[in-house]
Amino acid sequence: MKYTERYHSSHPCKLHLVNHQRTPYICDGCMEIGFGSCYRCEECNYDLHPDCISAASSISHPFYRKCNFKFLKSPRGERLCDACGGDVKGFVYHCEKSGRDLHPCCSKLPIQIESEGVKLNLQEKLTVECSWCGKRRLWDKVTGWSYVSTCNEFHFHVNCVKEMLMKIWERGHFNTQNAPRIGYSDGEIKNENINIFMTMDRRIVGNTEQRTVNRTRIRDGVEKYWRIAKLVMRTIISTILGDPTLAITWLVESLISSS
């Protein structure tokens, strides 16, 4: 059950449950991107993820069975989230014994998700390259969690999906009153979106060309890949951002159409 009004020790005012629909926001608790529902103080322009306002004092996680994560309002020094590899800038679950850290939203990522026939499993580390960045690790000593399809064709770091969303948002793709445009023209925004997806297209086509020289089959393979990729990306995005509504469908359809 979601309460429509909540108080939190991080903010003196009452926070009201609202839905940002198509406009992303930055959570003032964990300082990570959010989409959809949040608890907001309009007067102070203060937002909290539902997962952040409801954070427990301690949690465990099946990936780290020997860890006991304690909730902290701020990190102890420079830290990285073991799930997404992102900087820890605010609310965090920290295990003193192992030194591991988890963003509150990352700690709630489901181990298995399914949508429209697409099944994905959350894995602590990849055994093959990520479909987006082409790497198994995010960087040295940081593997990062990933969602992998049961058909084993799609592998996406949680970090890669989050970075893709942030880049599109910063370029003004959401095109709403509250979305930052940061000085980019519409033409520059469109070109940036095209460049992002052409990067993956080139990799897909290159891999396909190694298997066949038939151009029609290459084209059909890419089109089929993107049809399935839409479902995979939409499922992962809605899970990461916590919003399974039509806004996510709109977002992914818009991103793919830019390519």
PDB file of C-alpha atoms in Angstrom:
ATOM      1  CA  MET A   1       0.000   0.000   0.000  1.00  0.00           C
ATOM      2  CA  LYS A   2       1.327   3.438  -0.971  1.00  0.00           C
ATOM      3  CA  TYR A   3       0.568   6.354   1.316  1.00  0.00           C
ATOM      4  CA  THR A   4      -0.257   9.613  -0.455  1.00  0.00           C
ATOM      5  CA  GLU A   5       1.475  11.707   2.221  1.00  0.00           C
ATOM      6  CA  ARG A   6       4.671  10.861   4.077  1.00  0.00           C
ATOM      7  CA  TYR A   7       7.289  12.467   6.285  1.00  0.00           C
ATOM      8  CA  HIS A   8      10.986  11.605   6.070  1.00  0.00           C
ATOM      9  CA  SER A   9      13.837  12.524   8.371  1.00  0.00           C
ATOM     10  CA  SER A  10      15.809  13.959   5.439  1.00  0.00           C
ATOM     11  CA  HIS A  11      13.289  16.776   4.914  1.00  0.00           C
ATOM     12  CA  PRO A  12      11.214  18.868   7.356  1.00  0.00           C
ATOM     13  CA  CYS A  13       8.111  19.206   5.156  1.00  0.00           C
ATOM     14  CA  LYS A  14       5.375  16.732   4.354  1.00  0.00           C
ATOM     15  CA  LEU A  15       5.965  14.899   1.064  1.00  0.00           C
ATOM     16  CA  HIS A  16       3.094  14.149  -1.302  1.00  0.00           C
ATOM     17  CA  LEU A  17       2.891  11.199  -3.679  1.00  0.00           C
ATOM     18  CA  VAL A  18       2.852  12.454  -7.273  1.00  0.00           C
ATOM     19  CA  ASN A  19       3.425  11.004 -10.724  1.00  0.00           C
ATOM     20  CA  HIS A  20       5.820  12.801 -13.044  1.00  0.00           C
ATOM     21  CA  GLN A  21       4.574  10.780 -16.001  1.00  0.00           C
ATOM     22  CA  ARG A  22       7.002  11.515 -18.868  1.00  0.00           C
ATOM     23  CA  THR A  23       9.327  13.827 -16.963  1.00  0.00           C
ATOM     24  CA  PRO A  24      12.307  12.270 -15.149  1.00  0.00           C
ATOM     25  CA  TYR A  25      13.536  13.672 -11.858  1.00  0.00           C
ATOM     26  CA  ILE A  26      16.598  13.400  -9.645  1.00  0.00           C
ATOM     27  CA  CYS A  27      15.926  11.876  -6.241  1.00  0.00           C
ATOM     28  CA  ASP A  28      17.211  14.156  -3.470  1.00  0.00           C
ATOM     29  CA  GLY A  29      17.890  11.121  -1.310  1.00  0.00           C
ATOM     30  CA  CYS A  30      20.131   8.862  -3.399  1.00  0.00           C
ATOM     31  CA  MET A  31      20.736  11.513  -6.116  1.00  0.00           C
ATOM     32  CA  GLU A  32      19.833   9.000  -8.839  1.00  0.00           C
ATOM     33  CA  ILE A  33      17.412   9.414 -11.749  1.00  0.00           C
ATOM     34  CA  GLY A  34      13.759   8.520 -11.241  1.00  0.00           C
ATOM     35  CA  PHE A  35      10.734   8.223 -13.490  1.00  0.00           C
ATOM     36  CA  GLY A  36       7.070   8.032 -12.595  1.00  0.00           C
ATOM     37  CA  SER A  37       5.947   8.024  -8.980  1.00  0.00           C
ATOM     38  CA  CYS A  38       7.838   9.957  -6.325  1.00  0.00           C
ATOM     39  CA  TYR A  39       7.228  11.736  -3.041  1.00  0.00           C
ATOM     40  CA  ARG A  40       7.565  15.476  -3.544  1.00  0.00           C
ATOM     41  CA  CYS A  41       7.611  18.743  -1.644  1.00  0.00           C
ATOM     42  CA  GLU A  42       6.504  21.267  -4.246  1.00  0.00           C
ATOM     43  CA  GLU A  43       7.513  24.288  -2.186  1.00  0.00           C
ATOM     44  CA  CYS A  44      11.095  23.089  -1.703  1.00  0.00           C
ATOM     45  CA  ASN A  45      11.399  21.215  -5.014  1.00  0.00           C
ATOM     46  CA  TYR A  46      12.400  18.100  -3.085  1.00  0.00           C
ATOM     47  CA  ASP A  47      11.822  14.575  -4.457  1.00  0.00           C
ATOM     48  CA  LEU A  48      12.341  11.081  -3.095  1.00  0.00           C
ATOM     49  CA  HIS A  49      12.052   7.714  -4.810  1.00  0.00           C
ATOM     50  CA  PRO A  50       9.370   5.513  -3.211  1.00  0.00           C
ATOM     51  CA  ASP A  51      12.203   3.051  -2.475  1.00  0.00           C
ATOM     52  CA  CYS A  52      14.203   5.791  -0.752  1.00  0.00           C
ATOM     53  CA  ILE A  53      11.396   7.108   1.429  1.00  0.00           C
ATOM     54  CA  SER A  54      10.581   3.528   2.453  1.00  0.00           C
ATOM     55  CA  ALA A  55      14.187   2.391   2.934  1.00  0.00           C
ATOM     56  CA  ALA A  56      14.606  -0.164   5.719  1.00  0.00           C
ATOM     57  CA  SER A  57      17.273   0.239   8.388  1.00  0.00           C
ATOM     58  CA  SER A  58      18.992  -2.935   7.161  1.00  0.00           C
ATOM     59  CA  ILE A  59      18.634  -5.421   4.303  1.00  0.00           C
ATOM     60  CA  SER A  60      20.220  -8.545   2.845  1.00  0.00           C
ATOM     61  CA  HIS A  61      20.659  -9.560  -0.791  1.00  0.00           C
ATOM     62  CA  PRO A  62      20.857 -13.016  -2.420  1.00  0.00           C
ATOM     63  CA  PHE A  63      23.996 -12.045  -4.368  1.00  0.00           C
ATOM     64  CA  TYR A  64      25.847 -11.279  -1.140  1.00  0.00           C
ATOM     65  CA  ARG A  65      24.526 -13.713   1.430  1.00  0.00           C
ATOM     66  CA  LYS A  66      27.265 -12.962   3.953  1.00  0.00           C
ATOM     67  CA  CYS A  67      26.601  -9.217   3.859  1.00  0.00           C
ATOM     68  CA  ASN A  68      24.469  -7.210   6.254  1.00  0.00           C
ATOM     69  CA  PHE A  69      23.639  -3.895   4.598  1.00  0.00           C
ATOM     70  CA  LYS A  70      22.881  -0.918   6.842  1.00  0.00           C
ATOM     71  CA  PHE A  71      21.070   2.172   5.581  1.00  0.00           C
ATOM     72  CA  LEU A  72      23.124   5.385   5.565  1.00  0.00           C
ATOM     73  CA  LYS A  73      21.982   8.858   4.562  1.00  0.00           C
ATOM     74  CA  SER A  74      25.394   9.685   3.128  1.00  0.00           C
ATOM     75  CA  PRO A  75      28.384   7.602   1.976  1.00  0.00           C
ATOM     76  CA  ARG A  76      31.567   7.244   3.958  1.00  0.00           C
ATOM     77  CA  GLY A  77      34.043   8.664   1.493  1.00  0.00           C
ATOM     78  CA  GLU A  78      33.996   7.985  -2.246  1.00  0.00           C
ATOM     79  CA  ARG A  79      31.964   4.860  -2.926  1.00  0.00           C
ATOM     80  CA  LEU A  80      30.547   2.969  -5.924  1.00  0.00           C
ATOM     81  CA  CYS A  81      27.315   0.996  -6.080  1.00  0.00           C
ATOM     82  CA  ASP A  82      28.140  -2.686  -6.617  1.00  0.00           C
ATOM     83  CA  ALA A  83      24.976  -3.117  -8.678  1.00  0.00           C
ATOM     84  CA  CYS A  84      25.164  -0.325 -11.258  1.00  0.00           C
ATOM     85  CA  GLY A  85      28.745   0.855 -10.737  1.00  0.00           C
ATOM     86  CA  GLY A  86      27.554   4.439 -10.282  1.00  0.00           C
ATOM     87  CA  ASP A  87      28.860   6.896  -7.716  1.00  0.00           C
ATOM     88  CA  VAL A  88      27.205   6.837  -4.317  1.00  0.00           C
ATOM     89  CA  LYS A  89      26.180  10.450  -3.677  1.00  0.00           C
ATOM     90  CA  GLY A  90      23.460  10.079  -1.064  1.00  0.00           C
ATOM     91  CA  PHE A  91      21.275   7.364   0.477  1.00  0.00           C
ATOM     92  CA  VAL A  92      23.002   3.998   0.380  1.00  0.00           C
ATOM     93  CA  TYR A  93      22.989   0.513   1.863  1.00  0.00           C
ATOM     94  CA  HIS A  94      26.499  -0.243   3.115  1.00  0.00           C
ATOM     95  CA  CYS A  95      28.014  -3.463   4.439  1.00  0.00           C
ATOM     96  CA  GLU A  96      30.774  -2.641   6.900  1.00  0.00           C
ATOM     97  CA  LYS A  97      32.310  -6.110   6.741  1.00  0.00           C
ATOM     98  CA  SER A  98      32.615  -6.482   2.962  1.00  0.00           C
ATOM     99  CA  GLY A  99      32.694  -2.820   1.997  1.00  0.00           C
ATOM    100  CA  ARG A 100      29.915  -3.323  -0.554  1.00  0.00           C
ATOM    101  CA  ASP A 101      27.381  -0.606  -1.341  1.00  0.00           C
ATOM    102  CA  LEU A 102      23.961  -0.592  -3.009  1.00  0.00           C
ATOM    103  CA  HIS A 103      21.734   2.275  -4.082  1.00  0.00           C
ATOM    104  CA  PRO A 104      18.278   1.766  -2.492  1.00  0.00           C
ATOM    105  CA  CYS A 105      16.632   1.386  -5.920  1.00  0.00           C
ATOM    106  CA  CYS A 106      19.335  -0.996  -7.143  1.00  0.00           C
ATOM    107  CA  SER A 107      18.855  -3.159  -4.058  1.00  0.00           C
ATOM    108  CA  LYS A 108      15.218  -3.650  -5.100  1.00  0.00           C
ATOM    109  CA  LEU A 109      15.918  -4.802  -8.658  1.00  0.00           C
ATOM    110  CA  PRO A 110      14.022  -8.092  -9.149  1.00  0.00           C
ATOM    111  CA  ILE A 111      16.042 -11.232  -9.787  1.00  0.00           C
ATOM    112  CA  GLN A 112      13.725 -12.206 -12.638  1.00  0.00           C
ATOM    113  CA  ILE A 113      11.370 -10.125 -14.766  1.00  0.00           C
ATOM    114  CA  GLU A 114       8.992 -11.046 -17.554  1.00  0.00           C
ATOM    115  CA  SER A 115       7.000  -8.887 -19.949  1.00  0.00           C
ATOM    116  CA  GLU A 116       5.198  -9.744 -23.189  1.00  0.00           C
ATOM    117  CA  GLY A 117       6.971 -13.075 -23.465  1.00  0.00           C
ATOM    118  CA  VAL A 118      10.442 -11.664 -22.756  1.00  0.00           C
ATOM    119  CA  LYS A 119      12.126 -13.233 -19.725  1.00  0.00           C
ATOM    120  CA  LEU A 120      15.210 -11.690 -18.138  1.00  0.00           C
ATOM    121  CA  ASN A 121      17.396 -12.813 -15.257  1.00  0.00           C
ATOM    122  CA  LEU A 122      19.487 -10.494 -13.106  1.00  0.00           C
ATOM    123  CA  GLN A 123      23.113 -11.637 -12.913  1.00  0.00           C
ATOM    124  CA  GLU A 124      25.933 -10.442 -10.702  1.00  0.00           C
ATOM    125  CA  LYS A 125      28.396 -10.596 -13.600  1.00  0.00           C
ATOM    126  CA  LEU A 126      28.345 -11.215 -17.350  1.00  0.00           C
ATOM    127  CA  THR A 127      29.935 -14.220 -19.036  1.00  0.00           C
ATOM    128  CA  VAL A 128      29.739 -12.518 -22.462  1.00  0.00           C
ATOM    129  CA  GLU A 129      29.922  -8.926 -23.672  1.00  0.00           C
ATOM    130  CA  CYS A 130      27.176  -6.408 -22.900  1.00  0.00           C
ATOM    131  CA  SER A 131      24.938  -5.738 -25.918  1.00  0.00           C
ATOM    132  CA  TRP A 132      25.391  -2.003 -25.373  1.00  0.00           C
ATOM    133  CA  CYS A 133      28.999  -1.289 -24.329  1.00  0.00           C
ATOM    134  CA  GLY A 134      30.564  -4.467 -25.720  1.00  0.00           C
ATOM    135  CA  LYS A 135      32.380  -5.236 -22.444  1.00  0.00           C
ATOM    136  CA  ARG A 136      31.960  -7.770 -19.669  1.00  0.00           C
ATOM    137  CA  ARG A 137      33.163  -5.421 -16.942  1.00  0.00           C
ATOM    138  CA  LEU A 138      32.183  -1.803 -16.507  1.00  0.00           C
ATOM    139  CA  TRP A 139      35.793  -1.003 -15.596  1.00  0.00           C
ATOM    140  CA  ASP A 140      38.638  -2.475 -13.552  1.00  0.00           C
ATOM    141  CA  LYS A 141      37.393  -4.405 -10.510  1.00  0.00           C
ATOM    142  CA  VAL A 142      33.782  -3.327 -11.182  1.00  0.00           C
ATOM    143  CA  THR A 143      31.638  -5.914 -12.935  1.00  0.00           C
ATOM    144  CA  GLY A 144      28.188  -4.411 -12.395  1.00  0.00           C
ATOM    145  CA  TRP A 145      24.918  -6.318 -12.440  1.00  0.00           C
ATOM    146  CA  SER A 146      23.239  -7.155 -15.733  1.00  0.00           C
ATOM    147  CA  TYR A 147      19.949  -8.381 -17.112  1.00  0.00           C
ATOM    148  CA  VAL A 148      20.282 -11.341 -19.471  1.00  0.00           C
ATOM    149  CA  SER A 149      17.485 -12.752 -21.610  1.00  0.00           C
ATOM    150  CA  THR A 150      16.689 -16.444 -21.246  1.00  0.00           C
ATOM    151  CA  CYS A 151      17.415 -16.852 -24.970  1.00  0.00           C
ATOM    152  CA  ASN A 152      20.928 -15.545 -24.153  1.00  0.00           C
ATOM    153  CA  GLU A 153      20.801 -13.058 -27.044  1.00  0.00           C
ATOM    154  CA  PHE A 154      20.500  -9.872 -24.987  1.00  0.00           C
ATOM    155  CA  HIS A 155      22.842  -8.770 -22.218  1.00  0.00           C
ATOM    156  CA  PHE A 156      22.591  -5.292 -20.722  1.00  0.00           C
ATOM    157  CA  HIS A 157      24.523  -3.830 -17.809  1.00  0.00           C
ATOM    158  CA  VAL A 158      22.176  -1.986 -15.460  1.00  0.00           C
ATOM    159  CA  ASN A 159      24.705   0.854 -15.640  1.00  0.00           C
ATOM    160  CA  CYS A 160      24.544   1.022 -19.447  1.00  0.00           C
ATOM    161  CA  VAL A 161      20.767   1.411 -19.471  1.00  0.00           C
ATOM    162  CA  LYS A 162      20.943   4.160 -16.836  1.00  0.00           C
ATOM    163  CA  GLU A 163      23.682   6.014 -18.719  1.00  0.00           C
ATOM    164  CA  MET A 164      21.727   5.782 -21.966  1.00  0.00           C
ATOM    165  CA  LEU A 165      18.671   7.320 -20.302  1.00  0.00           C
ATOM    166  CA  MET A 166      20.692  10.122 -18.720  1.00  0.00           C
ATOM    167  CA  LYS A 167      22.366  10.969 -22.019  1.00  0.00           C
ATOM    168  CA  ILE A 168      19.057  11.102 -23.875  1.00  0.00           C
ATOM    169  CA  TRP A 169      17.522  13.229 -21.113  1.00  0.00           C
ATOM    170  CA  GLU A 170      20.457  15.661 -21.067  1.00  0.00           C
ATOM    171  CA  ARG A 171      20.130  16.066 -24.833  1.00  0.00           C
ATOM    172  CA  GLY A 172      16.516  17.144 -24.315  1.00  0.00           C
ATOM    173  CA  HIS A 173      14.860  14.075 -25.835  1.00  0.00           C
ATOM    174  CA  PHE A 174      12.007  14.116 -23.329  1.00  0.00           C
ATOM    175  CA  ASN A 175      11.113  17.619 -24.564  1.00  0.00           C
ATOM    176  CA  THR A 176       8.908  18.534 -21.629  1.00  0.00           C
ATOM    177  CA  GLN A 177       8.676  21.760 -19.708  1.00  0.00           C
ATOM    178  CA  ASN A 178      10.910  20.537 -16.887  1.00  0.00           C
ATOM    179  CA  ALA A 179      13.434  18.561 -18.917  1.00  0.00           C
ATOM    180  CA  PRO A 180      16.873  20.184 -19.332  1.00  0.00           C
ATOM    181  CA  ARG A 181      17.981  20.929 -22.878  1.00  0.00           C
ATOM    182  CA  ILE A 182      21.467  22.233 -22.033  1.00  0.00           C
ATOM    183  CA  GLY A 183      21.808  24.370 -25.147  1.00  0.00           C
ATOM    184  CA  TYR A 184      21.296  21.728 -27.842  1.00  0.00           C
ATOM    185  CA  SER A 185      19.269  22.417 -30.973  1.00  0.00           C
ATOM    186  CA  ASP A 186      16.592  19.977 -32.156  1.00  0.00           C
ATOM    187  CA  GLY A 187      18.884  18.885 -34.989  1.00  0.00           C
ATOM    188  CA  GLU A 188      21.749  18.181 -32.592  1.00  0.00           C
ATOM    189  CA  ILE A 189      19.428  16.232 -30.293  1.00  0.00           C
ATOM    190  CA  LYS A 190      18.161  14.067 -33.151  1.00  0.00           C
ATOM    191  CA  ASN A 191      21.679  13.446 -34.468  1.00  0.00           C
ATOM    192  CA  GLU A 192      22.869  12.462 -30.991  1.00  0.00           C
ATOM    193  CA  ASN A 193      20.038   9.938 -30.632  1.00  0.00           C
ATOM    194  CA  ILE A 194      20.814   8.518 -34.067  1.00  0.00           C
ATOM    195  CA  ASN A 195      24.515   8.200 -33.209  1.00  0.00           C
ATOM    196  CA  ILE A 196      23.715   6.299 -30.016  1.00  0.00           C
ATOM    197  CA  PHE A 197      21.662   3.663 -31.804  1.00  0.00           C
ATOM    198  CA  MET A 198      23.865   3.486 -34.904  1.00  0.00           C
ATOM    199  CA  THR A 199      26.669   2.354 -32.603  1.00  0.00           C
ATOM    200  CA  MET A 200      24.733  -0.779 -31.738  1.00  0.00           C
ATOM    201  CA  ASP A 201      23.398  -1.192 -35.289  1.00  0.00           C
ATOM    202  CA  ARG A 202      26.951  -1.326 -36.666  1.00  0.00           C
ATOM    203  CA  ARG A 203      27.903  -3.997 -34.148  1.00  0.00           C
ATOM    204  CA  ILE A 204      24.821  -6.083 -34.962  1.00  0.00           C
ATOM    205  CA  VAL A 205      25.326  -5.794 -38.715  1.00  0.00           C
ATOM    206  CA  GLY A 206      29.024  -6.554 -38.372  1.00  0.00           C
ATOM    207  CA  ASN A 207      28.323  -9.724 -36.416  1.00  0.00           C
ATOM    208  CA  THR A 208      25.664 -10.775 -38.906  1.00  0.00           C
ATOM    209  CA  GLU A 209      27.935 -10.182 -41.907  1.00  0.00           C
ATOM    210  CA  GLN A 210      30.349 -12.722 -40.487  1.00  0.00           C
ATOM    211  CA  ARG A 211      27.627 -15.352 -40.763  1.00  0.00           C
ATOM    212  CA  THR A 212      26.075 -14.470 -44.144  1.00  0.00           C
ATOM    213  CA  VAL A 213      26.670 -12.308 -47.208  1.00  0.00           C
ATOM    214  CA  ASN A 214      22.976 -12.062 -48.071  1.00  0.00           C
ATOM    215  CA  ARG A 215      22.056  -8.388 -47.566  1.00  0.00           C
ATOM    216  CA  THR A 216      18.353  -9.118 -47.279  1.00  0.00           C
ATOM    217  CA  ARG A 217      19.013 -11.567 -44.479  1.00  0.00           C
ATOM    218  CA  ILE A 218      21.276  -9.013 -42.795  1.00  0.00           C
ATOM    219  CA  ARG A 219      18.535  -6.381 -42.937  1.00  0.00           C
ATOM    220  CA  ASP A 220      15.901  -8.819 -41.704  1.00  0.00           C
ATOM    221  CA  GLY A 221      18.204  -9.890 -38.875  1.00  0.00           C
ATOM    222  CA  VAL A 222      18.697  -6.317 -37.695  1.00  0.00           C
ATOM    223  CA  GLU A 223      14.975  -5.560 -37.893  1.00  0.00           C
ATOM    224  CA  LYS A 224      14.127  -8.702 -35.934  1.00  0.00           C
ATOM    225  CA  TYR A 225      16.796  -7.829 -33.374  1.00  0.00           C
ATOM    226  CA  TRP A 226      15.311  -4.376 -32.810  1.00  0.00           C
ATOM    227  CA  ARG A 227      11.765  -5.699 -32.521  1.00  0.00           C
ATOM    228  CA  ILE A 228      12.861  -7.950 -29.673  1.00  0.00           C
ATOM    229  CA  ALA A 229      15.273  -5.332 -28.301  1.00  0.00           C
ATOM    230  CA  LYS A 230      12.351  -2.919 -27.871  1.00  0.00           C
ATOM    231  CA  LEU A 231      10.673  -5.365 -25.522  1.00  0.00           C
ATOM    232  CA  VAL A 232      13.898  -6.134 -23.669  1.00  0.00           C
ATOM    233  CA  MET A 233      14.859  -2.479 -23.198  1.00  0.00           C
ATOM    234  CA  ARG A 234      11.337  -1.439 -22.241  1.00  0.00           C
ATOM    235  CA  THR A 235      11.225  -4.173 -19.614  1.00  0.00           C
ATOM    236  CA  ILE A 236      14.622  -3.259 -18.153  1.00  0.00           C
ATOM    237  CA  ILE A 237      13.917   0.487 -18.188  1.00  0.00           C
ATOM    238  CA  SER A 238      10.568   0.107 -16.455  1.00  0.00           C
ATOM    239  CA  THR A 239      12.220  -2.098 -13.834  1.00  0.00           C
ATOM    240  CA  ILE A 240      15.177   0.215 -13.200  1.00  0.00           C
ATOM    241  CA  LEU A 241      13.067   3.372 -13.052  1.00  0.00           C
ATOM    242  CA  GLY A 242      10.175   1.731 -11.261  1.00  0.00           C
ATOM    243  CA  ASP A 243       7.491   2.774 -13.729  1.00  0.00           C
ATOM    244  CA  PRO A 244       5.707   0.066 -15.750  1.00  0.00           C
ATOM    245  CA  THR A 245       3.238   2.537 -17.299  1.00  0.00           C
ATOM    246  CA  LEU A 246       2.687   3.596 -20.893  1.00  0.00           C
ATOM    247  CA  ALA A 247       5.221   6.392 -20.410  1.00  0.00           C
ATOM    248  CA  ILE A 248       7.964   3.775 -20.642  1.00  0.00           C
ATOM    249  CA  THR A 249       6.445   2.412 -23.844  1.00  0.00           C
ATOM    250  CA  TRP A 250       6.411   5.937 -25.270  1.00  0.00           C
ATOM    251  CA  LEU A 251      10.036   6.483 -24.271  1.00  0.00           C
ATOM    252  CA  VAL A 252      11.431   3.324 -25.845  1.00  0.00           C
ATOM    253  CA  GLU A 253       9.348   3.667 -29.015  1.00  0.00           C
ATOM    254  CA  SER A 254      10.657   7.234 -29.379  1.00  0.00           C
ATOM    255  CA  LEU A 255      14.263   6.196 -28.806  1.00  0.00           C
ATOM    256  CA  ILE A 256      14.118   3.346 -31.306  1.00  0.00           C
ATOM    257  CA  SER A 257      12.381   5.482 -33.939  1.00  0.00           C
ATOM    258  CA  SER A 258      15.300   7.926 -33.737  1.00  0.00           C
ATOM    259  CA  SER A 259      17.556   5.268 -35.223  1.00  0.00           C
TER     260      SER A 259
END
